[in-house]
GROMACS .gro file of N, CA, C and O in nm:
model
  520
    1MET      N    1   0.082  -0.120   0.000
    1MET     CA    2   0.000   0.000   0.000
    1MET      C    3   0.086   0.126   0.000
    1MET      O    4   0.053   0.223  -0.066
    2SER      N    5   0.198   0.122   0.076
    2SER     CA    6   0.285   0.239   0.081
    2SER      C    7   0.353   0.264  -0.054
    2SER      O    8   0.379   0.378  -0.091
    3ARG      N    9   0.383   0.156  -0.126
    3ARG     CA   10   0.443   0.171  -0.259
    3ARG      C   11   0.345   0.239  -0.354
    3ARG      O   12   0.384   0.322  -0.435
    4LEU      N   13   0.220   0.204  -0.346
    4LEU     CA   14   0.118   0.264  -0.430
    4LEU      C   15   0.106   0.413  -0.399
    4LEU      O   16   0.093   0.495  -0.491
    5LEU      N   17   0.112   0.449  -0.274
    5LEU     CA   18   0.106   0.590  -0.235
    5LEU      C   19   0.227   0.667  -0.285
    5LEU      O   20   0.218   0.786  -0.314
    6LEU      N   21   0.339   0.602  -0.298
    6LEU     CA   22   0.459   0.667  -0.349
    6LEU      C   23   0.458   0.674  -0.502
    6LEU      O   24   0.497   0.775  -0.561
    7ILE      N   25   0.413   0.568  -0.567
    7ILE     CA   26   0.413   0.562  -0.713
    7ILE      C   27   0.314   0.662  -0.772
    7ILE      O   28   0.343   0.727  -0.873
    8ALA      N   29   0.200   0.680  -0.713
    8ALA     CA   30   0.098   0.771  -0.767
    8ALA      C   31   0.147   0.915  -0.777
    8ALA      O   32   0.138   0.976  -0.884
    9PRO      N   33   0.202   0.978  -0.672
    9PRO     CA   34   0.249   1.116  -0.685
    9PRO      C   35   0.367   1.130  -0.781
    9PRO      O   36   0.375   1.228  -0.856
   10VAL      N   37   0.456   1.033  -0.782
   10VAL     CA   38   0.571   1.040  -0.873
   10VAL      C   39   0.525   1.033  -1.018
   10VAL      O   40   0.570   1.109  -1.103
   11SER      N   41   0.433   0.944  -1.050
   11SER     CA   42   0.385   0.933  -1.188
   11SER      C   43   0.305   1.058  -1.228
   11SER      O   44   0.315   1.103  -1.342
   12LEU      N   45   0.229   1.116  -1.138
   12LEU     CA   46   0.158   1.240  -1.169
   12LEU      C   47   0.255   1.354  -1.192
   12LEU      O   48   0.235   1.438  -1.282
   13ALA      N   49   0.360   1.362  -1.112
   13ALA     CA   50   0.459   1.467  -1.130
   13ALA      C   51   0.529   1.454  -1.265
   13ALA      O   52   0.550   1.553  -1.336
   14LEU      N   53   0.565   1.332  -1.303
   14LEU     CA   54   0.631   1.311  -1.431
   14LEU      C   55   0.538   1.337  -1.548
   14LEU      O   56   0.579   1.388  -1.652
   15ALA      N   57   0.412   1.301  -1.534
   15ALA     CA   58   0.315   1.324  -1.642
   15ALA      C   59   0.290   1.473  -1.661
   15ALA      O   60   0.264   1.519  -1.772
   16GLY      N   61   0.299   1.551  -1.557
   16GLY     CA   62   0.275   1.694  -1.566
   16GLY      C   63   0.390   1.773  -1.624
   16GLY      O   64   0.375   1.890  -1.656
   17CYS      N   65   0.506   1.712  -1.639
   17CYS     CA   66   0.622   1.784  -1.691
   17CYS      C   67   0.597   1.842  -1.830
   17CYS      O   68   0.643   1.950  -1.862
   18GLY      N   69   0.527   1.773  -1.914
   18GLY     CA   70   0.499   1.822  -2.049
   18GLY      C   71   0.402   1.938  -2.050
   18GLY      O   72   0.400   2.016  -2.145
   19ILE      N   73   0.323   1.953  -1.947
   19ILE     CA   74   0.226   2.062  -1.941
   19ILE      C   75   0.294   2.192  -1.901
   19ILE      O   76   0.262   2.298  -1.951
   20LEU      N   77   0.391   2.184  -1.812
   20LEU     CA   78   0.452   2.304  -1.758
   20LEU      C   79   0.541   2.376  -1.859
   20LEU      O   80   0.534   2.497  -1.872
   21TYR      N   81   0.625   2.306  -1.928
   21TYR     CA   82   0.719   2.372  -2.018
   21TYR      C   83   0.754   2.280  -2.132
   21TYR      O   84   0.785   2.163  -2.112
   22LYS      N   85   0.752   2.335  -2.252
   22LYS     CA   86   0.802   2.264  -2.369
   22LYS      C   87   0.899   2.357  -2.439
   22LYS      O   88   0.864   2.469  -2.473
   23GLN      N   89   1.019   2.309  -2.457
   23GLN     CA   90   1.122   2.388  -2.520
   23GLN      C   91   1.088   2.410  -2.667
   23GLN      O   92   1.045   2.317  -2.735
   24PRO      N   93   1.108   2.532  -2.719
   24PRO     CA   94   1.085   2.553  -2.862
   24PRO      C   95   1.184   2.472  -2.944
   24PRO      O   96   1.300   2.458  -2.906
   25ILE      N   97   1.137   2.416  -3.054
   25ILE     CA   98   1.221   2.333  -3.138
   25ILE      C   99   1.226   2.394  -3.278
   25ILE      O  100   1.122   2.425  -3.338
   26TYR      N  101   1.346   2.409  -3.329
   26TYR     CA  102   1.368   2.461  -3.464
   26TYR      C  103   1.434   2.350  -3.545
   26TYR      O  104   1.530   2.290  -3.501
   27GLN      N  105   1.381   2.326  -3.664
   27GLN     CA  106   1.436   2.222  -3.750
   27GLN      C  107   1.442   2.272  -3.893
   27GLN      O  108   1.362   2.357  -3.932
   28GLY      N  109   1.533   2.217  -3.969
   28GLY     CA  110   1.544   2.253  -4.109
   28GLY      C  111   1.652   2.355  -4.133
   28GLY      O  112   1.746   2.369  -4.056
   29ASN      N  113   1.640   2.428  -4.245
   29ASN     CA  114   1.737   2.529  -4.283
   29ASN      C  115   1.700   2.664  -4.223
   29ASN      O  116   1.598   2.722  -4.258
   30LEU      N  117   1.784   2.714  -4.133
   30LEU     CA  118   1.769   2.850  -4.084
   30LEU      C  119   1.873   2.934  -4.157
   30LEU      O  120   1.993   2.919  -4.138
   31MET      N  121   1.825   3.022  -4.245
   31MET     CA  122   1.914   3.097  -4.333
   31MET      C  123   1.928   3.240  -4.285
   31MET      O  124   1.835   3.298  -4.230
   32GLU      N  125   2.045   3.297  -4.310
   32GLU     CA  126   2.069   3.436  -4.276
   32GLU      C  127   2.010   3.525  -4.383
   32GLU      O  128   2.015   3.496  -4.502
   33LYS      N  129   1.955   3.638  -4.340
   33LYS     CA  130   1.893   3.732  -4.432
   33LYS      C  131   1.994   3.784  -4.535
   33LYS      O  132   1.961   3.800  -4.652
   34GLU      N  133   2.117   3.809  -4.490
   34GLU     CA  134   2.220   3.860  -4.581
   34GLU      C  135   2.249   3.761  -4.694
   34GLU      O  136   2.274   3.802  -4.807
   35ALA      N  137   2.244   3.632  -4.664
   35ALA     CA  138   2.269   3.531  -4.767
   35ALA      C  139   2.156   3.527  -4.869
   35ALA      O  140   2.181   3.520  -4.990
   36VAL      N  141   2.031   3.533  -4.822
   36VAL     CA  142   1.917   3.530  -4.914
   36VAL      C  143   1.913   3.658  -4.997
   36VAL      O  144   1.877   3.655  -5.115
   37ASP      N  145   1.954   3.770  -4.938
   37ASP     CA  146   1.956   3.896  -5.012
   37ASP      C  147   2.058   3.894  -5.126
   37ASP      O  148   2.047   3.973  -5.220
   38GLN      N  149   2.155   3.804  -5.121
   38GLN     CA  150   2.256   3.794  -5.227
   38GLN      C  151   2.210   3.709  -5.345
   38GLN      O  152   2.280   3.703  -5.447
   39LEU      N  153   2.094   3.646  -5.334
   39LEU     CA  154   2.043   3.567  -5.446
   39LEU      C  155   2.010   3.658  -5.563
   39LEU      O  156   1.954   3.767  -5.544
   40ARG      N  157   2.046   3.614  -5.681
   40ARG     CA  158   2.011   3.688  -5.802
   40ARG      C  159   2.005   3.588  -5.918
   40ARG      O  160   2.075   3.486  -5.916
   41PRO      N  161   1.923   3.615  -6.017
   41PRO     CA  162   1.916   3.525  -6.132
   41PRO      C  163   2.053   3.513  -6.199
   41PRO      O  164   2.129   3.610  -6.207
   42GLY      N  165   2.084   3.391  -6.242
   42GLY     CA  166   2.211   3.367  -6.310
   42GLY      C  167   2.314   3.296  -6.224
   42GLY      O  168   2.417   3.252  -6.275
   43LEU      N  169   2.290   3.284  -6.093
   43LEU     CA  170   2.383   3.212  -6.007
   43LEU      C  171   2.378   3.063  -6.038
   43LEU      O  172   2.272   3.008  -6.069
   44SER      N  173   2.492   2.997  -6.028
   44SER     CA  174   2.495   2.852  -6.051
   44SER      C  175   2.450   2.781  -5.924
   44SER      O  176   2.443   2.840  -5.816
   45LYS      N  177   2.422   2.651  -5.936
   45LYS     CA  178   2.383   2.572  -5.819
   45LYS      C  179   2.494   2.571  -5.715
   45LYS      O  180   2.467   2.575  -5.595
   46GLN      N  181   2.618   2.567  -5.760
   46GLN     CA  182   2.731   2.566  -5.667
   46GLN      C  183   2.738   2.698  -5.590
   46GLN      O  184   2.764   2.699  -5.470
   47GLN      N  185   2.712   2.810  -5.654
   47GLN     CA  186   2.713   2.940  -5.586
   47GLN      C  187   2.599   2.949  -5.486
   47GLN      O  188   2.616   3.002  -5.376
   48VAL      N  189   2.482   2.899  -5.523
   48VAL     CA  190   2.367   2.901  -5.433
   48VAL      C  191   2.395   2.813  -5.311
   48VAL      O  192   2.368   2.851  -5.197
   49ALA      N  193   2.453   2.696  -5.334
   49ALA     CA  194   2.487   2.607  -5.223
   49ALA      C  195   2.590   2.673  -5.131
   49ALA      O  196   2.588   2.653  -5.009
   50GLY      N  197   2.680   2.751  -5.186
   50GLY     CA  198   2.776   2.824  -5.105
   50GLY      C  199   2.711   2.931  -5.019
   50GLY      O  200   2.755   2.956  -4.907
   51LEU      N  201   2.606   2.991  -5.068
   51LEU     CA  202   2.534   3.095  -4.992
   51LEU      C  203   2.440   3.035  -4.888
   51LEU      O  204   2.440   3.076  -4.772
   52LEU      N  205   2.358   2.939  -4.930
   52LEU     CA  206   2.249   2.890  -4.845
   52LEU      C  207   2.273   2.752  -4.787
   52LEU      O  208   2.198   2.708  -4.699
   53GLY      N  209   2.372   2.680  -4.838
   53GLY     CA  210   2.390   2.542  -4.796
   53GLY      C  211   2.308   2.451  -4.886
   53GLY      O  212   2.239   2.495  -4.978
   54THR      N  213   2.313   2.323  -4.856
   54THR     CA  214   2.237   2.228  -4.937
   54THR      C  215   2.091   2.232  -4.898
   54THR      O  216   2.057   2.258  -4.783
   55PRO      N  217   2.001   2.206  -4.992
   55PRO     CA  218   1.858   2.211  -4.960
   55PRO      C  219   1.818   2.096  -4.868
   55PRO      O  220   1.877   1.987  -4.872
   56SER      N  221   1.718   2.123  -4.786
   56SER     CA  222   1.674   2.020  -4.690
   56SER      C  223   1.586   1.915  -4.757
   56SER      O  224   1.574   1.805  -4.706
   57LEU      N  225   1.522   1.949  -4.867
   57LEU     CA  226   1.436   1.854  -4.937
   57LEU      C  227   1.491   1.829  -5.077
   57LEU      O  228   1.500   1.920  -5.158
   58ALA      N  229   1.528   1.706  -5.103
   58ALA     CA  230   1.578   1.670  -5.236
   58ALA      C  231   1.471   1.588  -5.306
   58ALA      O  232   1.431   1.482  -5.258
   59ASP      N  233   1.424   1.637  -5.418
   59ASP     CA  234   1.320   1.569  -5.495
   59ASP      C  235   1.383   1.514  -5.623
   59ASP      O  236   1.424   1.590  -5.710
   60PRO      N  237   1.393   1.383  -5.635
   60PRO     CA  238   1.458   1.326  -5.755
   60PRO      C  239   1.379   1.353  -5.883
   60PRO      O  240   1.435   1.344  -5.992
   61PHE      N  241   1.252   1.385  -5.873
   61PHE     CA  242   1.171   1.410  -5.991
   61PHE      C  243   1.177   1.556  -6.036
   61PHE      O  244   1.133   1.589  -6.145
   62HIS      N  245   1.228   1.644  -5.950
   62HIS     CA  246   1.240   1.787  -5.982
   62HIS      C  247   1.382   1.833  -5.947
   62HIS      O  248   1.402   1.906  -5.851
   63ALA      N  249   1.479   1.790  -6.026
   63ALA     CA  250   1.619   1.823  -5.997
   63ALA      C  251   1.648   1.971  -6.017
   63ALA      O  252   1.748   2.022  -5.966
   64GLN      N  253   1.562   2.042  -6.089
   64GLN     CA  254   1.582   2.184  -6.114
   64GLN      C  255   1.507   2.271  -6.012
   64GLN      O  256   1.488   2.389  -6.035
   65ARG      N  257   1.466   2.210  -5.901
   65ARG     CA  258   1.398   2.285  -5.796
   65ARG      C  259   1.457   2.246  -5.661
   65ARG      O  260   1.467   2.128  -5.629
   66TRP      N  261   1.497   2.345  -5.583
   66TRP     CA  262   1.550   2.321  -5.449
   66TRP      C  263   1.454   2.381  -5.347
   66TRP      O  264   1.411   2.496  -5.362
   67ASP      N  265   1.421   2.303  -5.245
   67ASP     CA  266   1.331   2.350  -5.139
   67ASP      C  267   1.407   2.357  -5.007
   67ASP      O  268   1.463   2.257  -4.962
   68TYR      N  269   1.407   2.474  -4.947
   68TYR     CA  270   1.466   2.495  -4.816
   68TYR      C  271   1.351   2.511  -4.717
   68TYR      O  272   1.281   2.612  -4.718
   69ALA      N  273   1.330   2.411  -4.634
   69ALA     CA  274   1.218   2.413  -4.539
   69ALA      C  275   1.271   2.428  -4.397
   69ALA      O  276   1.377   2.377  -4.362
   70ALA      N  277   1.194   2.500  -4.316
   70ALA     CA  278   1.227   2.516  -4.174
   70ALA      C  279   1.096   2.517  -4.096
   70ALA      O  280   0.993   2.565  -4.144
   71SER      N  281   1.102   2.462  -3.976
   71SER     CA  282   0.983   2.462  -3.890
   71SER      C  283   1.021   2.509  -3.751
   71SER      O  284   1.135   2.495  -3.707
   72GLU      N  285   0.921   2.565  -3.683
   72GLU     CA  286   0.940   2.615  -3.548
   72GLU      C  287   0.819   2.576  -3.464
   72GLU      O  288   0.706   2.608  -3.500
   73ARG      N  289   0.842   2.502  -3.356
   73ARG     CA  290   0.734   2.474  -3.261
   73ARG      C  291   0.732   2.591  -3.164
   73ARG      O  292   0.830   2.620  -3.097
   74THR      N  293   0.616   2.657  -3.155
   74THR     CA  294   0.614   2.786  -3.088
   74THR      C  295   0.556   2.787  -2.948
   74THR      O  296   0.588   2.875  -2.870
   75ASN      N  297   0.471   2.695  -2.911
   75ASN     CA  298   0.407   2.705  -2.780
   75ASN      C  299   0.388   2.568  -2.716
   75ASN      O  300   0.429   2.467  -2.769
   76ARG      N  301   0.323   2.568  -2.603
   76ARG     CA  302   0.303   2.444  -2.526
   76ARG      C  303   0.212   2.344  -2.595
   76ARG      O  304   0.220   2.225  -2.570
   77GLN      N  305   0.122   2.392  -2.677
   77GLN     CA  306   0.030   2.299  -2.745
   77GLN      C  307   0.097   2.227  -2.861
   77GLN      O  308   0.040   2.137  -2.921
   78GLY      N  309   0.218   2.267  -2.895
   78GLY     CA  310   0.289   2.200  -3.004
   78GLY      C  311   0.254   2.254  -3.141
   78GLY      O  312   0.275   2.185  -3.240
   79ASP      N  313   0.202   2.378  -3.148
   79ASP     CA  314   0.173   2.438  -3.278
   79ASP      C  315   0.304   2.458  -3.353
   79ASP      O  316   0.403   2.504  -3.298
   80VAL      N  317   0.303   2.425  -3.481
   80VAL     CA  318   0.424   2.431  -3.562
   80VAL      C  319   0.402   2.529  -3.678
   80VAL      O  320   0.300   2.523  -3.746
   81GLU      N  321   0.498   2.617  -3.697
   81GLU     CA  322   0.496   2.709  -3.810
   81GLU      C  323   0.600   2.659  -3.910
   81GLU      O  324   0.716   2.636  -3.873
   82ILE      N  325   0.561   2.640  -4.035
   82ILE     CA  326   0.650   2.588  -4.138
   82ILE      C  327   0.663   2.692  -4.248
   82ILE      O  328   0.563   2.747  -4.295
   83LYS      N  329   0.787   2.716  -4.289
   83LYS     CA  330   0.812   2.807  -4.400
   83LYS      C  331   0.903   2.736  -4.500
   83LYS      O  332   0.995   2.665  -4.462
   84VAL      N  333   0.875   2.758  -4.628
   84VAL     CA  334   0.952   2.693  -4.735
   84VAL      C  335   0.995   2.798  -4.835
   84VAL      O  336   0.913   2.876  -4.885
   85LEU      N  337   1.123   2.802  -4.865
   85LEU     CA  338   1.178   2.887  -4.970
   85LEU      C  339   1.214   2.795  -5.086
   85LEU      O  340   1.293   2.702  -5.069
   86THR      N  341   1.155   2.819  -5.202
   86THR     CA  342   1.176   2.734  -5.320
   86THR      C  343   1.255   2.810  -5.424
   86THR      O  344   1.220   2.922  -5.460
   87LEU      N  345   1.362   2.748  -5.472
   87LEU     CA  346   1.445   2.806  -5.577
   87LEU      C  347   1.428   2.725  -5.704
   87LEU      O  348   1.430   2.601  -5.701
   88HIS      N  349   1.410   2.793  -5.816
   88HIS     CA  350   1.390   2.728  -5.946
   88HIS      C  351   1.512   2.754  -6.034
   88HIS      O  352   1.558   2.868  -6.046
   89PHE      N  353   1.561   2.647  -6.097
   89PHE     CA  354   1.677   2.654  -6.185
   89PHE      C  355   1.638   2.612  -6.326
   89PHE      O  356   1.543   2.536  -6.345
   90GLU      N  357   1.712   2.663  -6.423
   90GLU     CA  358   1.705   2.615  -6.561
   90GLU      C  359   1.848   2.595  -6.608
   90GLU      O  360   1.928   2.689  -6.603
   91ASN      N  361   1.881   2.474  -6.650
   91ASN     CA  362   2.018   2.438  -6.691
   91ASN      C  363   2.118   2.471  -6.581
   91ASN      O  364   2.224   2.531  -6.606
   92ASP      N  365   2.084   2.436  -6.458
   92ASP     CA  366   2.169   2.456  -6.341
   92ASP      C  367   2.200   2.603  -6.312
   92ASP      O  368   2.301   2.636  -6.250
   93THR      N  369   2.113   2.693  -6.358
   93THR     CA  370   2.128   2.835  -6.332
   93THR      C  371   2.001   2.886  -6.265
   93THR      O  372   1.890   2.856  -6.310
   94LEU      N  373   2.017   2.963  -6.158
   94LEU     CA  374   1.903   3.014  -6.083
   94LEU      C  375   1.821   3.110  -6.169
   94LEU      O  376   1.875   3.202  -6.231
   95VAL      N  377   1.689   3.085  -6.173
   95VAL     CA  378   1.599   3.169  -6.252
   95VAL      C  379   1.511   3.254  -6.161
   95VAL      O  380   1.499   3.375  -6.180
   96ARG      N  381   1.452   3.191  -6.059
   96ARG     CA  382   1.363   3.265  -5.968
   96ARG      C  383   1.351   3.190  -5.837
   96ARG      O  384   1.391   3.075  -5.825
   97TRP      N  385   1.296   3.258  -5.737
   97TRP     CA  386   1.270   3.197  -5.607
   97TRP      C  387   1.144   3.255  -5.549
   97TRP      O  388   1.102   3.366  -5.585
   98GLU      N  389   1.082   3.176  -5.461
   98GLU     CA  390   0.956   3.217  -5.401
   98GLU      C  391   0.941   3.151  -5.265
   98GLU      O  392   1.007   3.052  -5.236
   99GLY      N  393   0.855   3.206  -5.184
   99GLY     CA  394   0.827   3.146  -5.054
   99GLY      C  395   0.879   3.231  -4.940
   99GLY      O  396   0.911   3.349  -4.958
  100GLU      N  397   0.885   3.169  -4.823
  100GLU     CA  398   0.923   3.240  -4.702
  100GLU      C  399   1.032   3.163  -4.629
  100GLU      O  400   1.053   3.045  -4.652
  101TYR      N  401   1.096   3.232  -4.537
  101TYR     CA  402   1.195   3.171  -4.449
  101TYR      C  403   1.195   3.251  -4.319
  101TYR      O  404   1.129   3.353  -4.308
  102PHE      N  405   1.267   3.202  -4.218
  102PHE     CA  406   1.279   3.273  -4.092
  102PHE      C  407   1.404   3.362  -4.102
  102PHE      O  408   1.514   3.316  -4.078
  103PRO      N  409   1.389   3.491  -4.138
  103PRO     CA  410   1.506   3.572  -4.171
  103PRO      C  411   1.600   3.603  -4.055
  103PRO      O  412   1.720   3.606  -4.074
  104GLU      N  413   1.551   3.628  -3.938
  104GLU     CA  414   1.637   3.667  -3.826
  104GLU      C  415   1.642   3.559  -3.719
  104GLU      O  416   1.673   3.589  -3.604
  105GLN      N  417   1.612   3.437  -3.753
  105GLN     CA  418   1.601   3.332  -3.652
  105GLN      C  419   1.734   3.303  -3.584
  105GLN      O  420   1.739   3.279  -3.465
  106ASP      N  421   1.844   3.304  -3.659
  106ASP     CA  422   1.975   3.276  -3.598
  106ASP      C  423   2.009   3.380  -3.493
  106ASP      O  424   2.057   3.347  -3.385
  107LEU      N  425   1.984   3.508  -3.523
  107LEU     CA  426   2.015   3.614  -3.426
  107LEU      C  427   1.926   3.603  -3.303
  107LEU      O  428   1.971   3.621  -3.190
  108GLU      N  429   1.799   3.574  -3.324
  108GLU     CA  430   1.706   3.561  -3.212
  108GLU      C  431   1.744   3.442  -3.122
  108GLU      O  432   1.741   3.453  -2.999
  109LEU      N  433   1.782   3.331  -3.182
  109LEU     CA  434   1.826   3.215  -3.103
  109LEU      C  435   1.951   3.248  -3.022
  109LEU      O  436   1.963   3.209  -2.906
  110ALA      N  437   2.043   3.322  -3.081
  110ALA     CA  438   2.166   3.358  -3.009
  110ALA      C  439   2.133   3.449  -2.890
  110ALA      O  440   2.187   3.432  -2.781
  111ARG      N  441   2.042   3.545  -2.910
  111ARG     CA  442   2.004   3.635  -2.800
  111ARG      C  443   1.933   3.559  -2.688
  111ARG      O  444   1.959   3.579  -2.571
  112LYS      N  445   1.842   3.470  -2.724
  112LYS     CA  446   1.768   3.393  -2.624
  112LYS      C  447   1.861   3.303  -2.543
  112LYS      O  448   1.850   3.291  -2.423
  113SER      N  449   1.955   3.237  -2.612
  113SER     CA  450   2.045   3.147  -2.540
  113SER      C  451   2.137   3.225  -2.448
  113SER      O  452   2.172   3.178  -2.340
  114MET      N  453   2.175   3.346  -2.485
  114MET     CA  454   2.260   3.428  -2.399
  114MET      C  455   2.185   3.466  -2.272
  114MET      O  456   2.240   3.463  -2.163
  115ARG      N  457   2.057   3.501  -2.286
  115ARG     CA  458   1.975   3.536  -2.169
  115ARG      C  459   1.951   3.414  -2.080
  115ARG      O  460   1.954   3.424  -1.958
  116GLN      N  461   1.925   3.300  -2.141
  116GLN     CA  462   1.892   3.180  -2.063
  116GLN      C  463   2.013   3.118  -1.996
  116GLN      O  464   2.008   3.077  -1.882
  117PHE      N  465   2.124   3.110  -2.069
  117PHE     CA  466   2.238   3.033  -2.020
  117PHE      C  467   2.361   3.117  -1.988
  117PHE      O  468   2.456   3.067  -1.930
  118GLY      N  469   2.363   3.243  -2.025
  118GLY     CA  470   2.480   3.327  -2.000
  118GLY      C  471   2.587   3.302  -2.104
  118GLY      O  472   2.572   3.219  -2.194
  119PRO      N  473   2.698   3.375  -2.092
  119PRO     CA  474   2.805   3.355  -2.190
  119PRO      C  475   2.871   3.219  -2.173
  119PRO      O  476   2.885   3.169  -2.062
  120ASN      N  477   2.909   3.162  -2.282
  120ASN     CA  478   2.971   3.029  -2.280
  120ASN      C  479   3.122   3.046  -2.279
  120ASN      O  480   3.188   3.036  -2.381
  121GLN      N  481   3.176   3.078  -2.161
  121GLN     CA  482   3.319   3.098  -2.147
  121GLN      C  483   3.373   3.007  -2.038
  121GLN      O  484   3.306   2.983  -1.938
  122PRO      N  485   3.496   2.961  -2.054
  122PRO     CA  486   3.553   2.875  -1.951
  122PRO      C  487   3.579   2.952  -1.823
  122PRO      O  488   3.607   3.072  -1.826
  123ARG      N  489   3.570   2.883  -1.712
  123ARG     CA  490   3.597   2.946  -1.584
  123ARG      C  491   3.747   2.963  -1.565
  123ARG      O  492   3.826   2.880  -1.607
  124ASN      N  493   3.782   3.069  -1.499
  124ASN     CA  494   3.922   3.096  -1.471
  124ASN      C  495   3.964   3.013  -1.351
  124ASN      O  496   3.914   3.031  -1.241
  125LYS      N  497   4.056   2.921  -1.369
  125LYS     CA  498   4.097   2.830  -1.263
  125LYS      C  499   4.190   2.898  -1.161
  125LYS      O  500   4.212   2.847  -1.054
  126ASP      N  501   4.247   3.013  -1.197
  126ASP     CA  502   4.338   3.081  -1.106
  126ASP      C  503   4.268   3.150  -0.990
  126ASP      O  504   4.329   3.183  -0.890
  127LYS      N  505   4.141   3.175  -1.003
  127LYS     CA  506   4.065   3.248  -0.901
  127LYS      C  507   3.995   3.151  -0.808
  127LYS      O  508   3.874   3.156  -0.790
  128ARG      N  509   4.070   3.063  -0.747
  128ARG     CA  510   4.014   2.967  -0.653
  128ARG      C  511   4.012   3.027  -0.513
  128ARG      O  512   4.102   3.100  -0.474
  129ARG      N  513   3.911   2.991  -0.440
  129ARG     CA  514   3.904   3.035  -0.299
  129ARG      C  515   3.994   2.947  -0.214
  129ARG      O  516   3.999   2.826  -0.231
  130ARG      N  517   4.058   3.009  -0.119
  130ARG     CA  518   4.147   2.931  -0.032
  130ARG      C  519   4.092   2.927   0.106
  130ARG      O  520   4.028   2.996   0.162
   0.00000   0.00000   0.00000
């Protein structure tokens, strides 16, 4: 009987952990605004890959289209926001692009992590208390 009384509160406490806090999750390609601003018609696939990285979605049936997808889980209910930036090529040359992306997400993540965790610097071992 005492084990049952112990197991019940522990299982309720563990089950409630998901209700209290869910960490935001970012997945996919988070691109810098400066890199996307450098896109222009006539760039080769190699130049685009140098700016944005490799696309997150590779479609073997549409080799002349690159899709950069990113998602963000924003709240406790698990709502997900998805944005896709699609680049169209002709003869391995960029022709046009359309869609959306998270333009300042990298900067925002860096600011949030600095507030939450502080600077990531090693401790000075010389300043020990005696």
